[in-house]
XYZ file of C-alpha atoms in Angstrom:
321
model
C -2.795 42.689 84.320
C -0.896 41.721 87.499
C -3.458 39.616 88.479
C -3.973 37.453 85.317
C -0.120 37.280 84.966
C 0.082 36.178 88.545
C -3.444 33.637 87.872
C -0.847 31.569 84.827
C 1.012 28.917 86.640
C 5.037 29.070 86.410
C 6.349 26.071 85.268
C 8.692 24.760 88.017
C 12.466 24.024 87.243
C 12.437 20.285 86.501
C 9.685 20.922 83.518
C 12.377 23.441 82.263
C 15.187 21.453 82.266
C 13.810 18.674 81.094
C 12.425 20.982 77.860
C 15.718 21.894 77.264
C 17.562 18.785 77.473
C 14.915 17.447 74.946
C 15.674 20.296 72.833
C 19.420 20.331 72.852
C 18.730 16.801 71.786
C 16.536 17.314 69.292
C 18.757 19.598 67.730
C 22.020 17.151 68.254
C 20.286 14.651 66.272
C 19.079 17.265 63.636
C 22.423 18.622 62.774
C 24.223 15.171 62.928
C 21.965 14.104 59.939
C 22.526 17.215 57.986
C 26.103 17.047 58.629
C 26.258 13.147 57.307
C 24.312 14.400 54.154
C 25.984 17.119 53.572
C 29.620 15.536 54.244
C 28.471 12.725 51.125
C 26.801 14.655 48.941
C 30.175 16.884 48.601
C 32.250 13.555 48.605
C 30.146 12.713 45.703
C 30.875 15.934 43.565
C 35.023 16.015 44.646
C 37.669 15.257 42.598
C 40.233 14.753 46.152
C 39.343 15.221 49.683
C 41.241 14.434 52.124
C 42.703 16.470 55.203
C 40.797 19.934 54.088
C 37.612 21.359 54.861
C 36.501 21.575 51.293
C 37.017 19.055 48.222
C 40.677 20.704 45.429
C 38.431 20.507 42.787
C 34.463 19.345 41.811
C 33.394 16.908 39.030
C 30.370 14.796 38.219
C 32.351 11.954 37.002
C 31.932 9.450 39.506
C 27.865 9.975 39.338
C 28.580 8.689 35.341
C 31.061 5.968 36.813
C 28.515 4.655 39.070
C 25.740 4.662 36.515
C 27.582 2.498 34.198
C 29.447 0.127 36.383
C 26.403 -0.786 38.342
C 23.622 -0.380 34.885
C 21.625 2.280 36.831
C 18.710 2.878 34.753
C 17.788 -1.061 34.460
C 17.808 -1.091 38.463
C 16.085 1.828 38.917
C 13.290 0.174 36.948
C 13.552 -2.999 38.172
C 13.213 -0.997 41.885
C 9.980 0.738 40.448
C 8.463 -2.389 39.257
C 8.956 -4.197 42.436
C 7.789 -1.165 44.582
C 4.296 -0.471 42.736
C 3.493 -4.029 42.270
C 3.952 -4.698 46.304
C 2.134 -1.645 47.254
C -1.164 -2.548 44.368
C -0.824 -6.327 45.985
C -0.393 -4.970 49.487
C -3.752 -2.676 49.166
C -5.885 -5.182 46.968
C -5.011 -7.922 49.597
C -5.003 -5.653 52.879
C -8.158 -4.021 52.689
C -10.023 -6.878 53.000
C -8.911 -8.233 55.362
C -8.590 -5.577 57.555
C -12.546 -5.051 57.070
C -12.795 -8.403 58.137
C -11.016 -8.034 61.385
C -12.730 -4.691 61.795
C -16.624 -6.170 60.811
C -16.394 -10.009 62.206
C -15.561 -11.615 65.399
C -14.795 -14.674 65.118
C -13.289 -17.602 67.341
C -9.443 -16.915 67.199
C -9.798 -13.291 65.639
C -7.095 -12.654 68.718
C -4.428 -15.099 67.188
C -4.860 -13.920 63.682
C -4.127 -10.000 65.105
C -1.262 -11.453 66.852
C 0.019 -13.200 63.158
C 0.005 -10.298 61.622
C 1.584 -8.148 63.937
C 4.693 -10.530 64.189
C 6.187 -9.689 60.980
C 6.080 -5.731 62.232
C 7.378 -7.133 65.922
C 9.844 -9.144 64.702
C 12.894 -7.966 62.989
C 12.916 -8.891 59.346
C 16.617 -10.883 59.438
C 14.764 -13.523 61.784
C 12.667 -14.747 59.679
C 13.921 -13.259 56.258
C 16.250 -16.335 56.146
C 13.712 -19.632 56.176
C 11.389 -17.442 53.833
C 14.186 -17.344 51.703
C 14.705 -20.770 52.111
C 10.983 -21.631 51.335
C 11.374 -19.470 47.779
C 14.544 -20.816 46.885
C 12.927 -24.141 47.061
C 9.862 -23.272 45.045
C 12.489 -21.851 42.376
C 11.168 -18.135 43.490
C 14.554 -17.003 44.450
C 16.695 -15.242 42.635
C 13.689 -13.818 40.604
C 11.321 -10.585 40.866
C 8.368 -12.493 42.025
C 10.777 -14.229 45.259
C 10.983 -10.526 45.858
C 7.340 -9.433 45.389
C 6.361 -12.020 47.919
C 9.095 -11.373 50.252
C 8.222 -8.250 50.317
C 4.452 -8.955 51.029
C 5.059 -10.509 54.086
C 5.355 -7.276 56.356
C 3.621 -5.057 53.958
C 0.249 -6.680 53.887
C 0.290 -6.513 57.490
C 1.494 -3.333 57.642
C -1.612 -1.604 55.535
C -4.312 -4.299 58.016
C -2.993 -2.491 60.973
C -3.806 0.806 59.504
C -6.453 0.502 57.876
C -8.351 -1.160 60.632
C -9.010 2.003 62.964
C -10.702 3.493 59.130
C -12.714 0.724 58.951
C -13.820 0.738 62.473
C -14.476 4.403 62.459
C -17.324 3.993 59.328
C -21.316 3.773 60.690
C -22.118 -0.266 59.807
C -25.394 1.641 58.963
C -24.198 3.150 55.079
C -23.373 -0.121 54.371
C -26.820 -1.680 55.911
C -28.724 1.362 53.982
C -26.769 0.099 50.774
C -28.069 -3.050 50.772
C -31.490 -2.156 51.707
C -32.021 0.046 48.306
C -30.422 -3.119 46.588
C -26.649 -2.613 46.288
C -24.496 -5.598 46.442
C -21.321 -6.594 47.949
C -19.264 -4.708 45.127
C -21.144 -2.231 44.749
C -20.790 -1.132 48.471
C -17.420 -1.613 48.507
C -16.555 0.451 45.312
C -19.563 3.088 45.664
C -19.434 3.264 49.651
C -16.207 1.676 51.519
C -13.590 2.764 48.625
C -14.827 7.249 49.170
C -14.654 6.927 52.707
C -11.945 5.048 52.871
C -9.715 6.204 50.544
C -8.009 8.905 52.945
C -5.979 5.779 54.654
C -5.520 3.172 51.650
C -3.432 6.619 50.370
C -1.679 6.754 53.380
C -1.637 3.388 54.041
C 0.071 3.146 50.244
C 2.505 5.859 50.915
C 4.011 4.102 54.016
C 4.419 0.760 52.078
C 6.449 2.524 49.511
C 8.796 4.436 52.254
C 8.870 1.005 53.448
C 9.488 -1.505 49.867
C 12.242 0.998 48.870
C 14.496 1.221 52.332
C 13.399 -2.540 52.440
C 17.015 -4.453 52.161
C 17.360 -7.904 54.454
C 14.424 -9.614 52.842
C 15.418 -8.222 49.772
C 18.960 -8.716 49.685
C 18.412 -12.676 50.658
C 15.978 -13.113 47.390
C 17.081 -11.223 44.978
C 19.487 -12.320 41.889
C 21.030 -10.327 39.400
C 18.033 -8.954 37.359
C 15.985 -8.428 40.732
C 18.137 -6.129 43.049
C 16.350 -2.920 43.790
C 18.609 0.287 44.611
C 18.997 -0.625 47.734
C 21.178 -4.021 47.409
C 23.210 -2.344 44.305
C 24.087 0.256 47.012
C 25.380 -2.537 49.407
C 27.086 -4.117 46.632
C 28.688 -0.883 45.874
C 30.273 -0.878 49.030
C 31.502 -4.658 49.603
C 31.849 -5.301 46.022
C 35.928 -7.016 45.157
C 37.688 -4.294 43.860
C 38.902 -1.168 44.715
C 36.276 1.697 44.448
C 36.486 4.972 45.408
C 35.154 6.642 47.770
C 33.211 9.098 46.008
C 31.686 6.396 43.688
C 29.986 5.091 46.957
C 29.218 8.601 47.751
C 27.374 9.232 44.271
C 25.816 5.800 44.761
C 24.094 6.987 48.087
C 23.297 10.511 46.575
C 21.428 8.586 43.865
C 19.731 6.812 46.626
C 18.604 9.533 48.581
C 16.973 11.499 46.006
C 15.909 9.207 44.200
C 13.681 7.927 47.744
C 13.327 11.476 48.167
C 11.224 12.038 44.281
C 9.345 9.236 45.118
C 8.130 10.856 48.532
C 7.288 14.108 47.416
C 5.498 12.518 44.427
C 3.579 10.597 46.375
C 2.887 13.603 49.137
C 0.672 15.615 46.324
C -1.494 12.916 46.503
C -1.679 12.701 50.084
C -2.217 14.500 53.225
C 0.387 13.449 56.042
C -2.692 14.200 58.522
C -4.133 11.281 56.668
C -2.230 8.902 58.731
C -3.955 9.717 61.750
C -7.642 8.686 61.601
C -10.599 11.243 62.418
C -12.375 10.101 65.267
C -15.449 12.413 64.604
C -16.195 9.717 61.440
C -17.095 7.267 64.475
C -20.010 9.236 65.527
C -22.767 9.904 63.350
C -26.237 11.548 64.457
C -30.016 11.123 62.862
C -29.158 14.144 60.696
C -25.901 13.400 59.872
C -27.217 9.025 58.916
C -29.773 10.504 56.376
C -27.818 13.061 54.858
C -25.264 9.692 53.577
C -27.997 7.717 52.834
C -29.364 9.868 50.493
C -26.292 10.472 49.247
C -25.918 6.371 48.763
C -29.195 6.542 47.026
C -27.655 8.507 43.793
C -25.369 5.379 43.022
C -27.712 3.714 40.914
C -28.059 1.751 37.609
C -30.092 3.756 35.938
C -31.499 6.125 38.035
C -34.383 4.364 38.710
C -35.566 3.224 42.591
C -34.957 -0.677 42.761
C -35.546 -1.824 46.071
C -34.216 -5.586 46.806
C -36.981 -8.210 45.957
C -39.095 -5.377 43.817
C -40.186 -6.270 41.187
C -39.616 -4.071 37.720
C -42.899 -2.493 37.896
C -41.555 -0.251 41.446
C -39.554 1.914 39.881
C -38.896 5.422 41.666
C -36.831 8.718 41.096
C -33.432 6.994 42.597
C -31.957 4.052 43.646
C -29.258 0.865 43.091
């Protein structure tokens, strides 16, 4: 016993502080968020609070307030709209092209990694104001669609840079064994690429709709009046002319909150947040391993009949595209 206690090295004293100083801040950071959400969401329910240490009285009256001054249902469906049309755009768009970058080199492949990484780089405000110049001059502004677009711009390269280490990590050989037994481009994609790869176009779809909902600067410069997600009707709440409340705000950012909050968990039951981070042991794939997916690839077929590419009808076998 003494000797195997005595075998474990002692960590020295710098490790240790510097463990604790990490934790203490850690837990600073923790409790300073809790304490913000906690502070508004009792703001929200108080009928008077000021100089105590809890609200004179509770109501839900300013939640109603805020739901009919600012027309909360429309813009809660106007914000899902916008938010599952860029994240079906974002994946149908993103995909492919991040199997291109993965599958071809080409001269300048570099250059166009470096393009799309500068929306991600590059804070949004930067260039959120000449793309909003650009829509408002091809009358885009001001409507959903401005938005939609605007919203594509770091979104599409948000899911390439993802989904590029899935891609990469998939044996080229599936697909080549695909094609041999007569499968074509779609059917590949939709009976071979889409399987494997659906683990990060879920995660990859999850992040873009953190990221469309919190999205505000590109959103708040194209927007008009019938395209404001929650979001911008939360900024407006607070700068609006007028005099508002406090706990109108309050109920405005507790409608926020969960209502980001729904869509998160909702979207966690359909996927894993270990799904983010790709499985390296899909990059190797042994003899065994190779013929136990090509068979597998084999049962996609027409009609269950072997068609080998350039056979004629007369070859038919148990299995095959």
């Amino acid at each position: 016993m003494s000797v195997a206690a005595s075998s474990v090295p002692r960590r020295s004293l710098g490790d240790r502080l510097w463990s604790t100083a990490m934790f203490v801040r850690i837990a600073f950071f923790v409790v300073n968020v809790f304490g913000v959400i906690t502070s508004v969401t009792v703001s929200s329910f108080a009928t008077r609070w000021l100089g105590t240490w809890l609200p004179s009285g509770w109501t839900t009256r300013w939640y109603s307030a805020a739901w009919a001054e600012f027309q909360l249902d429309e813009v809660l469906l106007v914000t899902m709209e916008i938010v599952f049309i860029v994240v079906a755009l974002s994946i149908v768009i993103g995909v492919p092209a991040a199997y291109a970058l993965a599958r071809r080199d080409f001269p300048g492949k570099k250059a166009v990694l470096l393009l799309f990484l500068l929306p991600l780089l590059v804070p949004s405000i930067t260039y959120g104001i000449p793309l909003a110049t650009v829509l408002y001059q091809a009358r885009l502004a001001g409507t959903m669609n401005g938005v939609i677009v605007a919203n594509l711009v770091p979104t599409v390269p948000f899911v390439v840079l993802v989904m590029t280490p899935y891609i990469e990590q998939i044996d080229p050989r599936l697909e080549a064994a695909a094609r041999v037994f007569g499968a074509g481009t779609f059917r590949v994609f939709r009976h071979v690429l889409v399987p494997l790869l659906a683990p990060g176009i879920l995660a990859a779809a999850l992040l873009v709709l953190v990221r469309t909902i919190a999205m505000f600067e590109l959103t708040f410069l194209t927007a008009g009046p019938d395209s404001q997600t929650l979001v911008v009707v939360l900024y407006y709440s607070v700068f609006a002319a007028g005099v508002r409340a406090t706990q109108s705000v309050d109920a405005m950012a507790v409608t926020y909150m969960v209502t980001t909050l729904i869509w998160l968990l909702v979207a966690l039951r359909f996927v894993n947040p270990t799904q983010l981070v790709p499985n390296p042991r899909l990059a190797v794939w042994d003899s065994a391993r190779f013929a136990e997916k090509s068979l597998i690839l084999l049962l996609f077929c027409r009609d269950g009949k072997f068609h080998p590419r350039g056979a004629g009808e007369g070859n038919d076998g148990p299995i095959g595209f």
